[in-house]
Coordinates of C-alpha atoms in Angstrom, one line a residue:
M1 CA 57.8 337.4 49.4
K2 CA 59.8 340.2 48.1
L3 CA 63.3 339.7 47.0
E4 CA 65.7 342.8 45.7
I5 CA 68.8 342.1 44.3
G6 CA 71.1 344.8 44.0
N7 CA 73.6 344.4 41.0
F8 CA 77.1 345.6 40.6
H9 CA 78.4 345.2 37.0
V10 CA 82.2 343.9 37.2
K11 CA 83.8 345.2 34.1
D12 CA 87.4 344.1 35.4
I13 CA 89.0 342.0 38.3
V14 CA 92.3 342.9 39.5
F15 CA 94.4 341.8 43.1
G16 CA 95.4 344.6 45.2
D17 CA 95.7 345.8 49.0
K18 CA 92.3 345.8 49.8
T19 CA 89.2 343.8 48.5
A20 CA 86.9 346.2 47.4
Y21 CA 84.4 347.6 44.4
T22 CA 84.8 350.9 42.8
N23 CA 83.4 352.2 39.5
G24 CA 83.3 348.3 38.0
I25 CA 86.6 347.4 39.2
L26 CA 86.4 344.4 41.4
T27 CA 89.8 344.7 43.3
I28 CA 90.9 341.5 45.6
N29 CA 93.2 341.2 48.5
K30 CA 94.4 337.6 47.7
E31 CA 96.1 336.8 51.0
E32 CA 93.0 337.7 53.0
A33 CA 90.9 335.5 50.3
L34 CA 93.3 332.9 50.6
A35 CA 92.9 332.7 54.4
V36 CA 89.3 332.6 54.2
V37 CA 89.9 329.4 51.9
R38 CA 92.4 327.9 54.1
E39 CA 90.3 327.8 57.0
D40 CA 89.3 324.4 56.5
E41 CA 92.4 322.3 57.7
H42 CA 91.8 319.8 54.7
I43 CA 92.9 322.5 52.0
T44 CA 96.8 321.7 51.7
E45 CA 97.5 324.0 48.7
A46 CA 95.4 326.9 47.3
D47 CA 96.1 329.5 45.1
L48 CA 93.7 332.4 43.1
V49 CA 94.1 333.2 39.5
I50 CA 92.2 335.9 37.5
V51 CA 90.7 334.7 34.1
K52 CA 88.8 336.6 31.6
P53 CA 86.8 336.0 28.3
G54 CA 89.3 335.5 25.4
D55 CA 92.2 334.7 27.8
K56 CA 93.9 331.4 25.9
V57 CA 93.1 329.6 29.1
R58 CA 91.8 325.9 29.5
L59 CA 90.4 325.2 33.2
V60 CA 89.9 321.4 34.0
P61 CA 89.0 319.6 36.5
V62 CA 86.3 322.5 37.4
K63 CA 84.3 321.4 40.3
E64 CA 81.7 324.5 40.8
A65 CA 80.8 328.0 40.3
I66 CA 79.7 330.8 42.6
E67 CA 77.9 334.2 42.3
P68 CA 79.7 336.5 44.8
R69 CA 77.0 338.1 47.1
H70 CA 76.3 339.7 50.2
R71 CA 73.1 339.3 52.2
V72 CA 72.0 342.8 53.7
G73 CA 71.2 342.5 57.1
G74 CA 73.4 339.6 57.7
G75 CA 73.2 336.1 57.5
P76 CA 75.1 333.4 55.4
L77 CA 75.0 333.5 51.9
F78 CA 73.5 329.8 51.8
P79 CA 71.3 329.1 54.9
G80 CA 71.6 325.7 56.5
A81 CA 75.0 325.0 54.5
T82 CA 77.6 327.8 55.3
G83 CA 75.5 329.3 58.4
D84 CA 72.5 329.0 60.3
L85 CA 69.1 328.6 58.9
L86 CA 67.2 331.7 58.0
Q87 CA 64.2 332.2 55.2
A88 CA 65.8 333.1 52.0
G89 CA 64.2 335.0 49.0
D90 CA 62.5 337.7 51.5
G91 CA 64.8 340.8 51.8
K92 CA 67.7 342.5 49.9
T93 CA 70.7 340.7 48.5
L94 CA 73.8 342.2 46.8
A95 CA 75.6 340.6 43.7
L96 CA 78.2 341.1 41.6
K97 CA 77.2 340.5 38.0
G98 CA 79.3 339.3 35.2
C99 CA 81.9 337.3 37.3
S100 CA 82.0 334.1 39.3
V101 CA 84.1 332.3 41.7
L102 CA 85.1 328.8 40.2
V103 CA 86.4 326.0 41.8
V104 CA 89.2 324.0 40.2
G105 CA 91.2 321.1 41.4
K106 CA 95.1 321.5 41.4
H107 CA 95.4 317.8 40.4
W108 CA 92.6 315.2 41.2
G109 CA 89.4 315.2 39.2
G110 CA 86.3 313.0 38.7
F111 CA 83.0 312.1 37.1
Q112 CA 81.1 315.2 37.9
D113 CA 84.1 317.6 37.2
G114 CA 84.4 319.3 34.0
L115 CA 86.2 321.9 31.7
I116 CA 86.2 325.2 30.8
D117 CA 87.9 327.1 27.7
M118 CA 88.0 330.9 28.0
S119 CA 88.5 331.1 24.2
G120 CA 88.6 329.4 20.9
E121 CA 86.5 326.8 19.7
G122 CA 85.8 325.4 23.2
A123 CA 84.5 328.8 24.6
K124 CA 81.0 328.2 23.1
Y125 CA 80.1 325.1 24.9
T126 CA 79.6 326.6 28.3
Y127 CA 78.4 329.9 29.6
Y128 CA 81.3 330.4 32.1
S129 CA 83.5 331.4 29.3
Q130 CA 81.7 334.7 29.1
L131 CA 82.4 335.7 32.8
K132 CA 85.3 337.4 34.5
N133 CA 86.5 334.5 36.9
I134 CA 87.8 334.5 40.0
V135 CA 89.5 330.9 40.2
L136 CA 90.0 329.2 43.3
V137 CA 92.4 326.4 42.6
A138 CA 93.2 323.9 45.4
D139 CA 94.0 320.6 46.6
T140 CA 93.0 318.8 49.7
D141 CA 94.3 316.0 51.9
E142 CA 91.0 313.9 51.4
D143 CA 92.9 310.8 50.6
F144 CA 90.1 308.7 49.8
E145 CA 88.7 311.3 47.1
K146 CA 92.1 311.1 45.3
N147 CA 91.6 307.1 44.4
E148 CA 87.7 307.8 43.8
Q149 CA 86.1 308.5 40.5
Q150 CA 83.0 310.2 42.3
K151 CA 84.3 312.7 44.8
K152 CA 82.1 314.7 47.2
N153 CA 84.5 317.8 46.8
H154 CA 83.4 319.0 50.1
A155 CA 86.4 320.9 51.3
L156 CA 86.8 322.5 47.7
R157 CA 83.2 323.5 47.1
W158 CA 82.7 324.6 50.5
A159 CA 86.0 326.8 50.0
G160 CA 84.5 328.4 47.1
M161 CA 81.3 329.6 49.2
R162 CA 83.1 331.4 51.5
L163 CA 85.5 332.9 49.0
A164 CA 82.1 334.1 47.3
E165 CA 81.0 335.2 50.5
Y166 CA 84.1 337.1 51.5
V167 CA 84.2 338.4 48.0
G168 CA 80.5 339.8 47.8
N169 CA 81.2 341.2 51.6
C170 CA 82.8 344.3 50.0
L171 CA 79.6 345.4 48.6
A172 CA 78.0 345.7 52.2
E173 CA 78.1 349.7 52.5
L174 CA 77.4 350.3 48.9
Q175 CA 74.3 351.4 46.9
P176 CA 73.8 349.3 43.9
E177 CA 73.9 349.9 40.2
D178 CA 70.6 348.8 39.4
V179 CA 68.0 346.6 41.1
E180 CA 66.2 343.5 39.9
T181 CA 62.7 343.0 42.0
Y182 CA 61.2 339.4 42.5
E183 CA 57.5 339.3 44.1
L184 CA 54.9 337.3 44.1
G185 CA 51.7 337.3 46.3
P186 CA 50.4 334.5 48.1
V187 CA 48.8 332.1 45.6
T188 CA 45.2 332.7 47.0
K189 CA 45.5 336.0 47.3
R190 CA 46.3 337.3 43.8
S191 CA 45.0 340.0 41.9
V192 CA 41.7 339.4 39.5
E193 CA 43.9 340.3 36.7
E194 CA 46.6 337.8 37.5
N195 CA 44.0 334.9 38.5
G196 CA 42.5 335.7 34.9
L197 CA 45.7 334.6 33.4
P198 CA 47.0 331.0 32.7
N199 CA 48.3 329.5 35.9
V200 CA 52.0 328.2 35.6
V201 CA 54.4 326.3 37.8
I202 CA 57.9 325.1 36.9
V203 CA 59.0 321.7 38.3
L204 CA 62.8 321.4 39.1
Q205 CA 64.2 317.8 39.5
P206 CA 67.8 318.6 41.0
Q207 CA 70.2 315.9 41.4
S208 CA 69.5 313.6 44.1
Q209 CA 70.4 310.2 43.2
M210 CA 72.9 309.2 45.6
E211 CA 71.9 307.3 48.9
E212 CA 74.8 308.5 50.9
S213 CA 75.0 312.0 51.9
G214 CA 77.6 314.3 50.4
Y215 CA 77.1 314.1 46.7
N216 CA 73.7 315.3 45.9
D217 CA 72.4 319.0 45.7
L218 CA 71.0 320.6 48.8
C219 CA 68.0 322.8 49.9
Y220 CA 68.6 324.9 53.0
G221 CA 71.6 322.5 53.7
W222 CA 69.2 319.4 53.4
D223 CA 70.1 316.6 51.2
C224 CA 67.4 316.4 48.2
N225 CA 67.6 312.6 48.4
R226 CA 65.9 312.9 51.4
M227 CA 63.1 315.2 50.2
V228 CA 59.7 314.8 48.9
P229 CA 58.2 317.0 46.3
T230 CA 57.9 320.8 48.1
F231 CA 56.4 323.9 46.7
M232 CA 58.8 326.7 47.1
H233 CA 58.8 330.4 46.4
P234 CA 61.2 331.1 43.5
N235 CA 62.6 333.6 45.5
E236 CA 64.6 331.0 47.6
V237 CA 66.0 329.4 44.8
L238 CA 67.4 332.8 43.2
D239 CA 68.8 333.7 47.0
G240 CA 70.8 330.6 48.4
A241 CA 68.3 328.1 49.4
M242 CA 69.7 325.8 46.6
I243 CA 73.4 324.4 46.5
S244 CA 74.9 322.3 43.6
G245 CA 76.2 319.0 44.5
S246 CA 79.0 316.7 43.2
F247 CA 77.1 313.7 41.4
M248 CA 76.2 314.0 37.7
P249 CA 78.5 314.1 34.2
C250 CA 79.5 318.0 34.2
S251 CA 77.8 319.0 30.9
S252 CA 74.2 318.0 32.6
K253 CA 74.9 319.7 36.2
W254 CA 73.5 322.9 37.3
S255 CA 75.9 324.7 39.5
T256 CA 75.3 326.9 42.4
Y257 CA 75.6 330.2 40.1
D258 CA 72.9 328.6 37.9
F259 CA 70.3 328.2 40.6
Q260 CA 71.3 331.6 41.8
N261 CA 70.3 333.0 38.4
F262 CA 68.1 330.4 37.2
P263 CA 67.0 332.1 33.9
M264 CA 63.9 330.0 32.9
I265 CA 62.7 330.9 36.7
K266 CA 63.4 334.7 35.8
R267 CA 61.5 334.5 32.4
L268 CA 58.4 333.3 33.9
F269 CA 58.8 336.1 36.5
Q270 CA 59.2 338.6 33.5
E271 CA 55.7 337.1 31.5
H272 CA 53.7 336.9 35.5
G273 CA 50.9 339.5 35.2
K274 CA 51.3 339.9 31.6
T275 CA 50.8 336.5 29.8
I276 CA 50.8 334.0 32.6
N277 CA 50.2 334.0 36.6
F278 CA 53.4 332.4 37.7
L279 CA 52.3 330.3 40.7
G280 CA 55.8 329.1 42.0
V281 CA 58.3 326.1 42.0
I282 CA 57.8 322.6 42.7
M283 CA 61.2 321.3 44.0
S284 CA 61.0 317.4 43.4
N285 CA 63.7 315.1 43.2
L286 CA 65.6 312.1 41.1
N287 CA 65.4 308.8 42.7
V288 CA 66.8 305.5 42.1
A289 CA 63.9 303.0 42.7
L290 CA 61.0 302.7 40.7
E291 CA 58.6 303.0 43.6
Q292 CA 60.4 306.2 44.3
K293 CA 60.2 307.8 41.0
Q294 CA 56.2 307.0 41.1
R295 CA 55.7 308.4 44.2
S296 CA 57.7 312.0 43.4
A297 CA 55.6 311.9 40.2
Q298 CA 52.1 311.4 41.9
F299 CA 53.2 314.3 44.4
V300 CA 54.2 316.5 41.9
A301 CA 51.1 316.1 39.7
Q302 CA 48.8 316.5 43.1
M303 CA 50.4 319.3 43.9
A304 CA 50.2 321.3 40.5
K305 CA 46.5 320.3 40.4
S306 CA 45.8 321.4 44.0
L307 CA 47.4 324.9 43.2
G308 CA 45.3 325.2 40.2
A309 CA 48.2 324.8 37.2
D310 CA 46.8 325.0 33.7
A311 CA 50.5 324.4 32.6
A312 CA 53.9 323.3 34.1
I313 CA 57.5 323.3 32.7
V314 CA 59.3 320.5 34.0
A315 CA 63.6 320.4 33.7
E316 CA 65.8 317.8 34.9
E317 CA 69.4 318.1 36.3
G318 CA 70.7 314.8 34.3
Y319 CA 70.1 312.1 32.2
G320 CA 69.8 308.3 32.1
N321 CA 68.3 307.1 35.3
P322 CA 66.7 310.2 35.8
D323 CA 64.9 310.4 32.1
A324 CA 62.5 307.7 34.1
D325 CA 61.6 310.2 36.8
F326 CA 61.3 313.2 34.2
I327 CA 59.1 311.4 32.0
A328 CA 56.9 309.8 34.6
C329 CA 56.6 313.6 36.2
I330 CA 55.6 314.7 32.8
V331 CA 53.0 311.8 32.2
A332 CA 51.4 312.2 35.7
L333 CA 50.9 315.9 34.8
E334 CA 49.6 315.4 31.6
D335 CA 47.1 312.9 33.3
A336 CA 46.3 315.7 35.9
G337 CA 45.1 317.9 33.0
V338 CA 48.1 320.0 33.0
K339 CA 49.8 321.0 30.0
T340 CA 53.4 320.4 30.2
V341 CA 56.9 321.1 28.5
G342 CA 60.2 319.4 29.5
L343 CA 63.4 320.9 29.4
T344 CA 66.2 318.5 29.2
N345 CA 69.5 317.1 27.0
E346 CA 69.7 314.2 25.4
C347 CA 72.4 311.0 25.2
T348 CA 71.8 310.0 21.6
G349 CA 75.3 308.2 21.0
R350 CA 78.3 309.7 19.5
D351 CA 76.5 309.3 16.1
G352 CA 73.4 310.6 17.3
A353 CA 71.2 307.7 16.4
S354 CA 70.5 306.2 19.8
Q355 CA 67.1 306.6 21.7
P356 CA 67.4 310.3 23.2
L357 CA 66.2 309.6 26.6
V358 CA 66.2 306.2 28.6
T359 CA 62.2 306.1 28.8
L360 CA 59.6 307.9 26.7
D361 CA 56.0 308.3 26.5
E362 CA 53.6 309.6 23.7
K363 CA 52.2 312.0 26.2
A364 CA 55.7 313.9 26.5
D365 CA 55.1 315.4 23.5
A366 CA 56.6 319.0 23.9
I367 CA 60.3 319.1 24.8
V368 CA 62.9 321.5 24.6
S369 CA 66.2 319.8 23.8
C370 CA 69.5 321.3 25.0
G371 CA 71.7 318.9 22.9
N372 CA 73.6 315.6 22.9
V373 CA 76.0 314.8 26.0
S374 CA 77.7 312.0 23.7
D375 CA 78.9 314.9 21.0
L376 CA 82.5 314.5 20.1
I377 CA 84.4 317.9 20.6
K378 CA 88.3 318.1 19.3
L379 CA 89.9 321.3 20.6
P380 CA 93.2 322.4 19.8
P381 CA 96.3 323.0 22.6
M382 CA 95.2 325.8 24.9
E383 CA 98.5 328.2 25.8
T384 CA 97.5 328.0 29.6
V385 CA 96.0 325.2 31.4
I386 CA 95.0 326.1 35.0
G387 CA 94.5 322.9 37.2
E388 CA 95.7 319.7 35.4
L389 CA 95.0 318.5 31.9
Q390 CA 95.6 315.1 32.3
A391 CA 93.0 314.7 35.3
L392 CA 90.7 314.9 31.8
A393 CA 91.9 311.5 31.1
R394 CA 93.4 309.7 34.1
D395 CA 90.5 310.3 36.6
G396 CA 87.3 309.4 34.8
L397 CA 85.7 312.6 34.1
S398 CA 82.6 311.7 32.1
G399 CA 83.5 312.9 28.7
G400 CA 87.4 311.7 28.9
W401 CA 89.0 308.5 28.6
D402 CA 92.7 307.2 29.2
N403 CA 92.9 305.5 26.0
D404 CA 90.0 304.1 23.4
A405 CA 90.7 301.7 20.5
I406 CA 89.6 303.7 18.2
L407 CA 90.3 307.7 19.3
G408 CA 93.3 307.0 21.5
P409 CA 93.8 309.1 24.3
S410 CA 91.7 311.9 25.2
V411 CA 94.8 314.2 25.8
K412 CA 97.3 314.2 23.3
E413 CA 100.8 314.4 23.6
D414 CA 100.6 318.2 22.2
G415 CA 98.3 319.3 24.6
S416 CA 95.4 319.0 22.3
I417 CA 92.3 316.8 23.4
I418 CA 89.3 315.0 21.9
M419 CA 86.1 314.3 24.7
E420 CA 82.7 313.9 24.6
N421 CA 80.2 317.2 25.6
N422 CA 79.8 315.1 28.7
A423 CA 82.8 316.7 30.2
M424 CA 81.9 320.4 29.4
F425 CA 81.3 322.3 32.8
C426 CA 77.5 322.9 32.9
G427 CA 77.8 323.0 29.0
D428 CA 74.3 322.0 28.4
Q429 CA 72.5 324.5 30.4
V430 CA 69.0 323.1 30.9
V431 CA 68.5 325.9 33.6
G432 CA 67.8 328.4 30.4
W433 CA 71.2 329.5 29.1
S434 CA 71.4 327.2 26.6
T435 CA 71.4 328.0 23.1
K436 CA 71.9 324.1 21.9
T437 CA 69.0 322.5 20.1
M438 CA 68.5 319.3 17.9
K439 CA 68.6 318.8 14.3
E440 CA 66.3 316.6 12.5
F441 CA 67.6 314.6 9.4

């Protein structure tokens, strides 16, 4: 499979009469864009705001991030979810780089929603403060979700995907500024030189714990809870086969933008044919019952061994219960003779002194830490809040609280906040953006 991603590097975003891209300037017709958003009758209020790095803006509750793109030759940006099924990862896609569509609730937040600061101390905690963002601020009539801590955010998430597709379509007739090419030959038909290098596979464990549909990550529109581990071409992940779900404390979450730009996959492509033979992706899942966890680990190990993998990287989306899947997978791979490195965050408590993962094993002796989800973060008031700041405390965001016996409310009267890293939107960036690590004392 050969995927060409044609890039257009966005220098600025403005509103104007026509949605178009010219010389680094992305112009958006606001009314046309909002008409696309309002195609879902459940959207009751919607507005678009442009925010840029350095703006004195705080966004909360943030629900999703998507890179605007256009699939050359037609077809949905996210096959099986926003349109008919088709093969992702083989062909040409055009992408607006350096920007994203952010979806923010105008009022209601929940366990899986997060916060982004575009400037100041808080900006360092999330990759999305570095992007120029088209912010969809919207509300829905989904009354169930207003009263539930755990939300599916369906109308808002799908509106964000439609918006990203609409904006990306302005590239349809343009020639990209540069092109990234991702190509791997069939595993059994690699060159002598490639086959002479260490064989490496990456195992991804997207969030899939919820047994009720509508919460989990999707693969070609299919709920990952219904999957068994599956061998995938890495191009599929980069080209819209995977969609972020609406479950998991927010700092641990992988947004759709993360899947589209998965840094660790791109790094393995860079090393392919030089230092490694990149075999591909084993897309696993995260389960609830112990038997399900063990079954997935066995599938992953068998698949890696059958592919001839010498080494593996395992990345989990989440922590807590998923740690059991993560460690079981590493142990099964090591038992199969596959040297394995894990990528994860930790939950070591506010003092950093608790056990970092729910379960551990001596064979999991090479783990890259992306930081502690329970770190306390104190941030001053921000000049502008997009969304509703009180949602951080009122609606059970995983890193916020209404009142704490010692710390008081998460949201102070002057607009300053105290919260756990848990509520930073995709803050731990296990996919490969992260600059965080652990300190040993």
